[in-house]
């Protein structure tokens, strides 16, 4: 039975989940001290995640790949550094990595995006991810409207990324049909 570590990683908050086969066994969020420089936060995250990899005997790491956006060089540098940290984590532990863009993993959970303009809103996608993770895995992750720092969307997305990897051929309906009137 493969042990998968799935991650929704950033320099400020990283959701993580462990799957043993298809069973979600552990999950959580790592929030490095915000006072630290972003590069120091990545080092702290590496140490934390490396311990998880070793204790859980992880076979594979699955993570979200940052989407390419123009005009966001600093953000892209930080997310690129996070991706490098995840690759290093796999390399130092002799395990492979796999990355999914947000579109790739969400397409396997077609009900994350409802086909409306409002449905593409970041807050709405985060709310829906929490709702799906709660329903699918019988969890109680929090979504607090207008208070993103209190939401547990990083955990929800880490779980859904892992599930998307485990079920590569399962595709749920991607869009809700709109009535023509």
JSON list of C-alpha atoms in Angstrom, two decimals:
[
{"chain": "A", "resi": 1, "resn": "UNK", "atom": "CA", "xyz": [0.00, 0.00, 0.00]},
{"chain": "A", "resi": 2, "resn": "UNK", "atom": "CA", "xyz": [1.51, 3.33, -1.10]},
{"chain": "A", "resi": 3, "resn": "UNK", "atom": "CA", "xyz": [1.80, 6.16, 1.39]},
{"chain": "A", "resi": 4, "resn": "UNK", "atom": "CA", "xyz": [1.20, 9.55, -0.22]},
{"chain": "A", "resi": 5, "resn": "UNK", "atom": "CA", "xyz": [1.99, 12.99, 1.23]},
{"chain": "A", "resi": 6, "resn": "UNK", "atom": "CA", "xyz": [-0.09, 15.63, -0.55]},
{"chain": "A", "resi": 7, "resn": "UNK", "atom": "CA", "xyz": [0.65, 19.33, -0.16]},
{"chain": "A", "resi": 8, "resn": "UNK", "atom": "CA", "xyz": [-0.94, 22.69, -0.83]},
{"chain": "A", "resi": 9, "resn": "UNK", "atom": "CA", "xyz": [2.20, 24.68, -0.13]},
{"chain": "A", "resi": 10, "resn": "UNK", "atom": "CA", "xyz": [3.08, 28.35, 0.17]},
{"chain": "A", "resi": 11, "resn": "UNK", "atom": "CA", "xyz": [5.52, 30.41, 2.22]},
{"chain": "A", "resi": 12, "resn": "UNK", "atom": "CA", "xyz": [2.82, 31.44, 4.69]},
{"chain": "A", "resi": 13, "resn": "UNK", "atom": "CA", "xyz": [0.65, 28.34, 5.11]},
{"chain": "A", "resi": 14, "resn": "UNK", "atom": "CA", "xyz": [1.07, 24.75, 3.91]},
{"chain": "A", "resi": 15, "resn": "UNK", "atom": "CA", "xyz": [-1.75, 22.24, 4.08]},
{"chain": "A", "resi": 16, "resn": "UNK", "atom": "CA", "xyz": [-0.65, 18.61, 4.20]},
{"chain": "A", "resi": 17, "resn": "UNK", "atom": "CA", "xyz": [-2.38, 15.23, 4.13]},
{"chain": "A", "resi": 18, "resn": "UNK", "atom": "CA", "xyz": [-1.23, 11.62, 4.42]},
{"chain": "A", "resi": 19, "resn": "UNK", "atom": "CA", "xyz": [-3.04, 8.87, 2.52]},
{"chain": "A", "resi": 20, "resn": "UNK", "atom": "CA", "xyz": [-2.34, 5.19, 3.12]},
{"chain": "A", "resi": 21, "resn": "UNK", "atom": "CA", "xyz": [-3.75, 3.66, -0.02]},
{"chain": "A", "resi": 22, "resn": "UNK", "atom": "CA", "xyz": [-7.11, 5.43, -0.36]},
{"chain": "A", "resi": 23, "resn": "UNK", "atom": "CA", "xyz": [-7.47, 6.11, 3.35]},
{"chain": "A", "resi": 24, "resn": "UNK", "atom": "CA", "xyz": [-6.87, 9.64, 4.65]},
{"chain": "A", "resi": 25, "resn": "UNK", "atom": "CA", "xyz": [-4.93, 9.00, 7.87]},
{"chain": "A", "resi": 26, "resn": "UNK", "atom": "CA", "xyz": [-3.51, 12.38, 8.95]},
{"chain": "A", "resi": 27, "resn": "UNK", "atom": "CA", "xyz": [-3.77, 15.99, 7.90]},
{"chain": "A", "resi": 28, "resn": "UNK", "atom": "CA", "xyz": [-2.91, 19.43, 9.15]},
{"chain": "A", "resi": 29, "resn": "UNK", "atom": "CA", "xyz": [-1.52, 22.84, 8.35]},
{"chain": "A", "resi": 30, "resn": "UNK", "atom": "CA", "xyz": [1.92, 24.33, 8.92]},
{"chain": "A", "resi": 31, "resn": "UNK", "atom": "CA", "xyz": [2.03, 28.08, 9.49]},
{"chain": "A", "resi": 32, "resn": "UNK", "atom": "CA", "xyz": [5.61, 29.32, 9.83]},
{"chain": "A", "resi": 33, "resn": "UNK", "atom": "CA", "xyz": [6.25, 32.41, 11.94]},
{"chain": "A", "resi": 34, "resn": "UNK", "atom": "CA", "xyz": [5.24, 35.39, 9.76]},
{"chain": "A", "resi": 35, "resn": "UNK", "atom": "CA", "xyz": [8.05, 37.51, 11.23]},
{"chain": "A", "resi": 36, "resn": "UNK", "atom": "CA", "xyz": [10.63, 35.30, 9.50]},
{"chain": "A", "resi": 37, "resn": "UNK", "atom": "CA", "xyz": [11.90, 36.11, 6.02]},
{"chain": "A", "resi": 38, "resn": "UNK", "atom": "CA", "xyz": [10.15, 33.96, 3.38]},
{"chain": "A", "resi": 39, "resn": "UNK", "atom": "CA", "xyz": [13.34, 32.01, 2.69]},
{"chain": "A", "resi": 40, "resn": "UNK", "atom": "CA", "xyz": [13.67, 31.13, 6.39]},
{"chain": "A", "resi": 41, "resn": "UNK", "atom": "CA", "xyz": [10.03, 30.02, 6.47]},
{"chain": "A", "resi": 42, "resn": "UNK", "atom": "CA", "xyz": [10.79, 27.61, 3.60]},
{"chain": "A", "resi": 43, "resn": "UNK", "atom": "CA", "xyz": [13.68, 26.12, 5.58]},
{"chain": "A", "resi": 44, "resn": "UNK", "atom": "CA", "xyz": [11.36, 25.61, 8.58]},
{"chain": "A", "resi": 45, "resn": "UNK", "atom": "CA", "xyz": [8.77, 23.99, 6.32]},
{"chain": "A", "resi": 46, "resn": "UNK", "atom": "CA", "xyz": [11.40, 21.68, 4.86]},
{"chain": "A", "resi": 47, "resn": "UNK", "atom": "CA", "xyz": [12.43, 20.46, 8.33]},
{"chain": "A", "resi": 48, "resn": "UNK", "atom": "CA", "xyz": [8.80, 19.90, 9.38]},
{"chain": "A", "resi": 49, "resn": "UNK", "atom": "CA", "xyz": [7.85, 18.08, 6.17]},
{"chain": "A", "resi": 50, "resn": "UNK", "atom": "CA", "xyz": [11.06, 16.04, 6.15]},
{"chain": "A", "resi": 51, "resn": "UNK", "atom": "CA", "xyz": [10.14, 14.69, 9.58]},
{"chain": "A", "resi": 52, "resn": "UNK", "atom": "CA", "xyz": [6.65, 13.77, 8.33]},
{"chain": "A", "resi": 53, "resn": "UNK", "atom": "CA", "xyz": [8.16, 11.99, 5.30]},
{"chain": "A", "resi": 54, "resn": "UNK", "atom": "CA", "xyz": [10.52, 9.97, 7.46]},
{"chain": "A", "resi": 55, "resn": "UNK", "atom": "CA", "xyz": [8.08, 9.10, 10.25]},
{"chain": "A", "resi": 56, "resn": "UNK", "atom": "CA", "xyz": [5.26, 8.12, 7.86]},
{"chain": "A", "resi": 57, "resn": "UNK", "atom": "CA", "xyz": [7.57, 6.29, 5.40]},
{"chain": "A", "resi": 58, "resn": "UNK", "atom": "CA", "xyz": [6.13, 8.31, 2.51]},
{"chain": "A", "resi": 59, "resn": "UNK", "atom": "CA", "xyz": [6.40, 6.72, -0.95]},
{"chain": "A", "resi": 60, "resn": "UNK", "atom": "CA", "xyz": [5.39, 9.73, -3.02]},
{"chain": "A", "resi": 61, "resn": "UNK", "atom": "CA", "xyz": [4.85, 13.48, -2.63]},
{"chain": "A", "resi": 62, "resn": "UNK", "atom": "CA", "xyz": [2.05, 15.11, -4.60]},
{"chain": "A", "resi": 63, "resn": "UNK", "atom": "CA", "xyz": [1.70, 18.90, -4.65]},
{"chain": "A", "resi": 64, "resn": "UNK", "atom": "CA", "xyz": [0.09, 21.76, -6.45]},
{"chain": "A", "resi": 65, "resn": "UNK", "atom": "CA", "xyz": [2.23, 23.37, -9.13]},
{"chain": "A", "resi": 66, "resn": "UNK", "atom": "CA", "xyz": [2.08, 27.17, -9.11]},
{"chain": "A", "resi": 67, "resn": "UNK", "atom": "CA", "xyz": [0.13, 28.66, -12.01]},
{"chain": "A", "resi": 68, "resn": "UNK", "atom": "CA", "xyz": [2.11, 31.03, -14.25]},
{"chain": "A", "resi": 69, "resn": "UNK", "atom": "CA", "xyz": [0.95, 34.62, -13.94]},
{"chain": "A", "resi": 70, "resn": "UNK", "atom": "CA", "xyz": [2.45, 37.68, -15.55]},
{"chain": "A", "resi": 71, "resn": "UNK", "atom": "CA", "xyz": [3.44, 40.60, -13.33]},
{"chain": "A", "resi": 72, "resn": "UNK", "atom": "CA", "xyz": [3.76, 38.46, -10.23]},
{"chain": "A", "resi": 73, "resn": "UNK", "atom": "CA", "xyz": [7.50, 37.82, -10.22]},
{"chain": "A", "resi": 74, "resn": "UNK", "atom": "CA", "xyz": [8.01, 37.98, -6.45]},
{"chain": "A", "resi": 75, "resn": "UNK", "atom": "CA", "xyz": [5.09, 35.63, -5.79]},
{"chain": "A", "resi": 76, "resn": "UNK", "atom": "CA", "xyz": [6.31, 33.30, -8.54]},
{"chain": "A", "resi": 77, "resn": "UNK", "atom": "CA", "xyz": [9.84, 33.31, -7.09]},
{"chain": "A", "resi": 78, "resn": "UNK", "atom": "CA", "xyz": [8.49, 32.32, -3.69]},
{"chain": "A", "resi": 79, "resn": "UNK", "atom": "CA", "xyz": [6.21, 29.61, -5.11]},
{"chain": "A", "resi": 80, "resn": "UNK", "atom": "CA", "xyz": [9.10, 28.39, -7.28]},
{"chain": "A", "resi": 81, "resn": "UNK", "atom": "CA", "xyz": [11.26, 28.17, -4.16]},
{"chain": "A", "resi": 82, "resn": "UNK", "atom": "CA", "xyz": [8.51, 26.16, -2.45]},
{"chain": "A", "resi": 83, "resn": "UNK", "atom": "CA", "xyz": [8.38, 23.81, -5.43]},
{"chain": "A", "resi": 84, "resn": "UNK", "atom": "CA", "xyz": [12.18, 23.47, -5.25]},
{"chain": "A", "resi": 85, "resn": "UNK", "atom": "CA", "xyz": [11.89, 22.65, -1.54]},
{"chain": "A", "resi": 86, "resn": "UNK", "atom": "CA", "xyz": [9.36, 19.91, -2.33]},
{"chain": "A", "resi": 87, "resn": "UNK", "atom": "CA", "xyz": [11.64, 18.49, -5.05]},
{"chain": "A", "resi": 88, "resn": "UNK", "atom": "CA", "xyz": [14.54, 18.53, -2.58]},
{"chain": "A", "resi": 89, "resn": "UNK", "atom": "CA", "xyz": [12.39, 16.80, 0.02]},
{"chain": "A", "resi": 90, "resn": "UNK", "atom": "CA", "xyz": [11.75, 13.99, -2.43]},
{"chain": "A", "resi": 91, "resn": "UNK", "atom": "CA", "xyz": [15.38, 13.83, -3.55]},
{"chain": "A", "resi": 92, "resn": "UNK", "atom": "CA", "xyz": [16.87, 13.68, -0.06]},
{"chain": "A", "resi": 93, "resn": "UNK", "atom": "CA", "xyz": [14.45, 10.88, 0.88]},
{"chain": "A", "resi": 94, "resn": "UNK", "atom": "CA", "xyz": [14.71, 8.95, -2.40]},
{"chain": "A", "resi": 95, "resn": "UNK", "atom": "CA", "xyz": [11.03, 9.35, -3.32]},
{"chain": "A", "resi": 96, "resn": "UNK", "atom": "CA", "xyz": [9.36, 10.76, -6.42]},
{"chain": "A", "resi": 97, "resn": "UNK", "atom": "CA", "xyz": [7.30, 13.91, -6.72]},
{"chain": "A", "resi": 98, "resn": "UNK", "atom": "CA", "xyz": [4.32, 14.76, -8.87]},
{"chain": "A", "resi": 99, "resn": "UNK", "atom": "CA", "xyz": [2.81, 18.19, -9.40]},
{"chain": "A", "resi": 100, "resn": "UNK", "atom": "CA", "xyz": [-0.67, 19.19, -10.53]},
{"chain": "A", "resi": 101, "resn": "UNK", "atom": "CA", "xyz": [-1.79, 22.63, -11.63]},
{"chain": "A", "resi": 102, "resn": "UNK", "atom": "CA", "xyz": [-4.93, 23.88, -9.88]},
{"chain": "A", "resi": 103, "resn": "UNK", "atom": "CA", "xyz": [-6.90, 23.19, -13.06]},
{"chain": "A", "resi": 104, "resn": "UNK", "atom": "CA", "xyz": [-5.60, 19.62, -13.26]},
{"chain": "A", "resi": 105, "resn": "UNK", "atom": "CA", "xyz": [-6.54, 18.57, -9.74]},
{"chain": "A", "resi": 106, "resn": "UNK", "atom": "CA", "xyz": [-9.81, 20.51, -9.73]},
{"chain": "A", "resi": 107, "resn": "UNK", "atom": "CA", "xyz": [-10.88, 18.85, -12.99]},
{"chain": "A", "resi": 108, "resn": "UNK", "atom": "CA", "xyz": [-10.96, 15.54, -11.12]},
{"chain": "A", "resi": 109, "resn": "UNK", "atom": "CA", "xyz": [-13.28, 17.16, -8.60]},
{"chain": "A", "resi": 110, "resn": "UNK", "atom": "CA", "xyz": [-15.49, 18.76, -11.26]},
{"chain": "A", "resi": 111, "resn": "UNK", "atom": "CA", "xyz": [-17.92, 20.06, -8.67]},
{"chain": "A", "resi": 112, "resn": "UNK", "atom": "CA", "xyz": [-15.32, 22.57, -7.39]},
{"chain": "A", "resi": 113, "resn": "UNK", "atom": "CA", "xyz": [-16.10, 24.89, -10.31]},
{"chain": "A", "resi": 114, "resn": "UNK", "atom": "CA", "xyz": [-19.76, 25.43, -11.14]},
{"chain": "A", "resi": 115, "resn": "UNK", "atom": "CA", "xyz": [-19.29, 27.08, -14.55]},
{"chain": "A", "resi": 116, "resn": "UNK", "atom": "CA", "xyz": [-20.30, 30.57, -13.41]},
{"chain": "A", "resi": 117, "resn": "UNK", "atom": "CA", "xyz": [-18.20, 33.72, -13.26]},
{"chain": "A", "resi": 118, "resn": "UNK", "atom": "CA", "xyz": [-18.73, 33.83, -9.47]},
{"chain": "A", "resi": 119, "resn": "UNK", "atom": "CA", "xyz": [-17.48, 30.24, -9.35]},
{"chain": "A", "resi": 120, "resn": "UNK", "atom": "CA", "xyz": [-14.01, 31.35, -10.54]},
{"chain": "A", "resi": 121, "resn": "UNK", "atom": "CA", "xyz": [-13.63, 33.69, -7.57]},
{"chain": "A", "resi": 122, "resn": "UNK", "atom": "CA", "xyz": [-10.74, 32.58, -5.34]},
{"chain": "A", "resi": 123, "resn": "UNK", "atom": "CA", "xyz": [-12.81, 32.74, -2.14]},
{"chain": "A", "resi": 124, "resn": "UNK", "atom": "CA", "xyz": [-15.59, 30.69, -3.75]},
{"chain": "A", "resi": 125, "resn": "UNK", "atom": "CA", "xyz": [-13.13, 28.02, -4.94]},
{"chain": "A", "resi": 126, "resn": "UNK", "atom": "CA", "xyz": [-11.66, 27.83, -1.42]},
{"chain": "A", "resi": 127, "resn": "UNK", "atom": "CA", "xyz": [-15.15, 27.56, 0.14]},
{"chain": "A", "resi": 128, "resn": "UNK", "atom": "CA", "xyz": [-16.11, 24.81, -2.27]},
{"chain": "A", "resi": 129, "resn": "UNK", "atom": "CA", "xyz": [-12.88, 22.87, -1.61]},
{"chain": "A", "resi": 130, "resn": "UNK", "atom": "CA", "xyz": [-13.61, 22.93, 2.14]},
{"chain": "A", "resi": 131, "resn": "UNK", "atom": "CA", "xyz": [-17.19, 21.83, 1.52]},
{"chain": "A", "resi": 132, "resn": "UNK", "atom": "CA", "xyz": [-16.13, 18.91, -0.70]},
{"chain": "A", "resi": 133, "resn": "UNK", "atom": "CA", "xyz": [-13.39, 17.75, 1.71]},
{"chain": "A", "resi": 134, "resn": "UNK", "atom": "CA", "xyz": [-15.83, 17.92, 4.63]},
{"chain": "A", "resi": 135, "resn": "UNK", "atom": "CA", "xyz": [-18.52, 15.96, 2.78]},
{"chain": "A", "resi": 136, "resn": "UNK", "atom": "CA", "xyz": [-16.17, 13.38, 1.26]},
{"chain": "A", "resi": 137, "resn": "UNK", "atom": "CA", "xyz": [-14.06, 12.66, 4.33]},
{"chain": "A", "resi": 138, "resn": "UNK", "atom": "CA", "xyz": [-16.56, 13.51, 7.09]},
{"chain": "A", "resi": 139, "resn": "UNK", "atom": "CA", "xyz": [-14.43, 16.39, 8.40]},
{"chain": "A", "resi": 140, "resn": "UNK", "atom": "CA", "xyz": [-15.22, 19.66, 10.12]},
{"chain": "A", "resi": 141, "resn": "UNK", "atom": "CA", "xyz": [-12.82, 22.05, 8.38]},
{"chain": "A", "resi": 142, "resn": "UNK", "atom": "CA", "xyz": [-13.74, 25.72, 8.85]},
{"chain": "A", "resi": 143, "resn": "UNK", "atom": "CA", "xyz": [-14.75, 28.33, 6.31]},
{"chain": "A", "resi": 144, "resn": "UNK", "atom": "CA", "xyz": [-15.32, 31.79, 7.77]},
{"chain": "A", "resi": 145, "resn": "UNK", "atom": "CA", "xyz": [-16.65, 34.25, 5.16]},
{"chain": "A", "resi": 146, "resn": "UNK", "atom": "CA", "xyz": [-14.59, 37.45, 4.91]},
{"chain": "A", "resi": 147, "resn": "UNK", "atom": "CA", "xyz": [-11.87, 36.06, 7.22]},
{"chain": "A", "resi": 148, "resn": "UNK", "atom": "CA", "xyz": [-9.50, 34.06, 4.98]},
{"chain": "A", "resi": 149, "resn": "UNK", "atom": "CA", "xyz": [-6.87, 33.68, 7.70]},
{"chain": "A", "resi": 150, "resn": "UNK", "atom": "CA", "xyz": [-9.36, 31.62, 9.74]},
{"chain": "A", "resi": 151, "resn": "UNK", "atom": "CA", "xyz": [-10.23, 29.26, 6.88]},
{"chain": "A", "resi": 152, "resn": "UNK", "atom": "CA", "xyz": [-8.82, 25.75, 6.63]},
{"chain": "A", "resi": 153, "resn": "UNK", "atom": "CA", "xyz": [-8.71, 25.70, 2.85]},
{"chain": "A", "resi": 154, "resn": "UNK", "atom": "CA", "xyz": [-5.01, 24.74, 2.75]},
{"chain": "A", "resi": 155, "resn": "UNK", "atom": "CA", "xyz": [-5.83, 21.47, 4.50]},
{"chain": "A", "resi": 156, "resn": "UNK", "atom": "CA", "xyz": [-8.87, 20.88, 2.27]},
{"chain": "A", "resi": 157, "resn": "UNK", "atom": "CA", "xyz": [-6.89, 21.49, -0.91]},
{"chain": "A", "resi": 158, "resn": "UNK", "atom": "CA", "xyz": [-4.00, 19.27, 0.22]},
{"chain": "A", "resi": 159, "resn": "UNK", "atom": "CA", "xyz": [-6.53, 16.48, 0.79]},
{"chain": "A", "resi": 160, "resn": "UNK", "atom": "CA", "xyz": [-8.20, 17.01, -2.59]},
{"chain": "A", "resi": 161, "resn": "UNK", "atom": "CA", "xyz": [-4.83, 17.11, -4.40]},
{"chain": "A", "resi": 162, "resn": "UNK", "atom": "CA", "xyz": [-3.93, 13.76, -2.83]},
{"chain": "A", "resi": 163, "resn": "UNK", "atom": "CA", "xyz": [-7.29, 12.25, -3.76]},
{"chain": "A", "resi": 164, "resn": "UNK", "atom": "CA", "xyz": [-6.87, 13.52, -7.35]},
{"chain": "A", "resi": 165, "resn": "UNK", "atom": "CA", "xyz": [-3.53, 11.71, -7.55]},
{"chain": "A", "resi": 166, "resn": "UNK", "atom": "CA", "xyz": [-4.93, 8.48, -6.10]},
{"chain": "A", "resi": 167, "resn": "UNK", "atom": "CA", "xyz": [-7.85, 8.53, -8.56]},
{"chain": "A", "resi": 168, "resn": "UNK", "atom": "CA", "xyz": [-6.25, 9.62, -11.86]},
{"chain": "A", "resi": 169, "resn": "UNK", "atom": "CA", "xyz": [-9.04, 8.34, -14.11]},
{"chain": "A", "resi": 170, "resn": "UNK", "atom": "CA", "xyz": [-11.99, 9.43, -11.99]},
{"chain": "A", "resi": 171, "resn": "UNK", "atom": "CA", "xyz": [-13.45, 12.53, -13.54]},
{"chain": "A", "resi": 172, "resn": "UNK", "atom": "CA", "xyz": [-16.54, 14.14, -12.12]},
{"chain": "A", "resi": 173, "resn": "UNK", "atom": "CA", "xyz": [-18.72, 16.41, -14.21]},
{"chain": "A", "resi": 174, "resn": "UNK", "atom": "CA", "xyz": [-16.65, 19.57, -14.64]},
{"chain": "A", "resi": 175, "resn": "UNK", "atom": "CA", "xyz": [-19.38, 22.12, -15.26]},
{"chain": "A", "resi": 176, "resn": "UNK", "atom": "CA", "xyz": [-22.96, 22.59, -14.23]},
{"chain": "A", "resi": 177, "resn": "UNK", "atom": "CA", "xyz": [-25.16, 22.95, -17.30]},
{"chain": "A", "resi": 178, "resn": "UNK", "atom": "CA", "xyz": [-26.81, 26.32, -17.63]},
{"chain": "A", "resi": 179, "resn": "UNK", "atom": "CA", "xyz": [-30.41, 26.66, -18.75]},
{"chain": "A", "resi": 180, "resn": "UNK", "atom": "CA", "xyz": [-30.85, 28.36, -22.14]},
{"chain": "A", "resi": 181, "resn": "UNK", "atom": "CA", "xyz": [-33.64, 30.85, -22.00]}
]
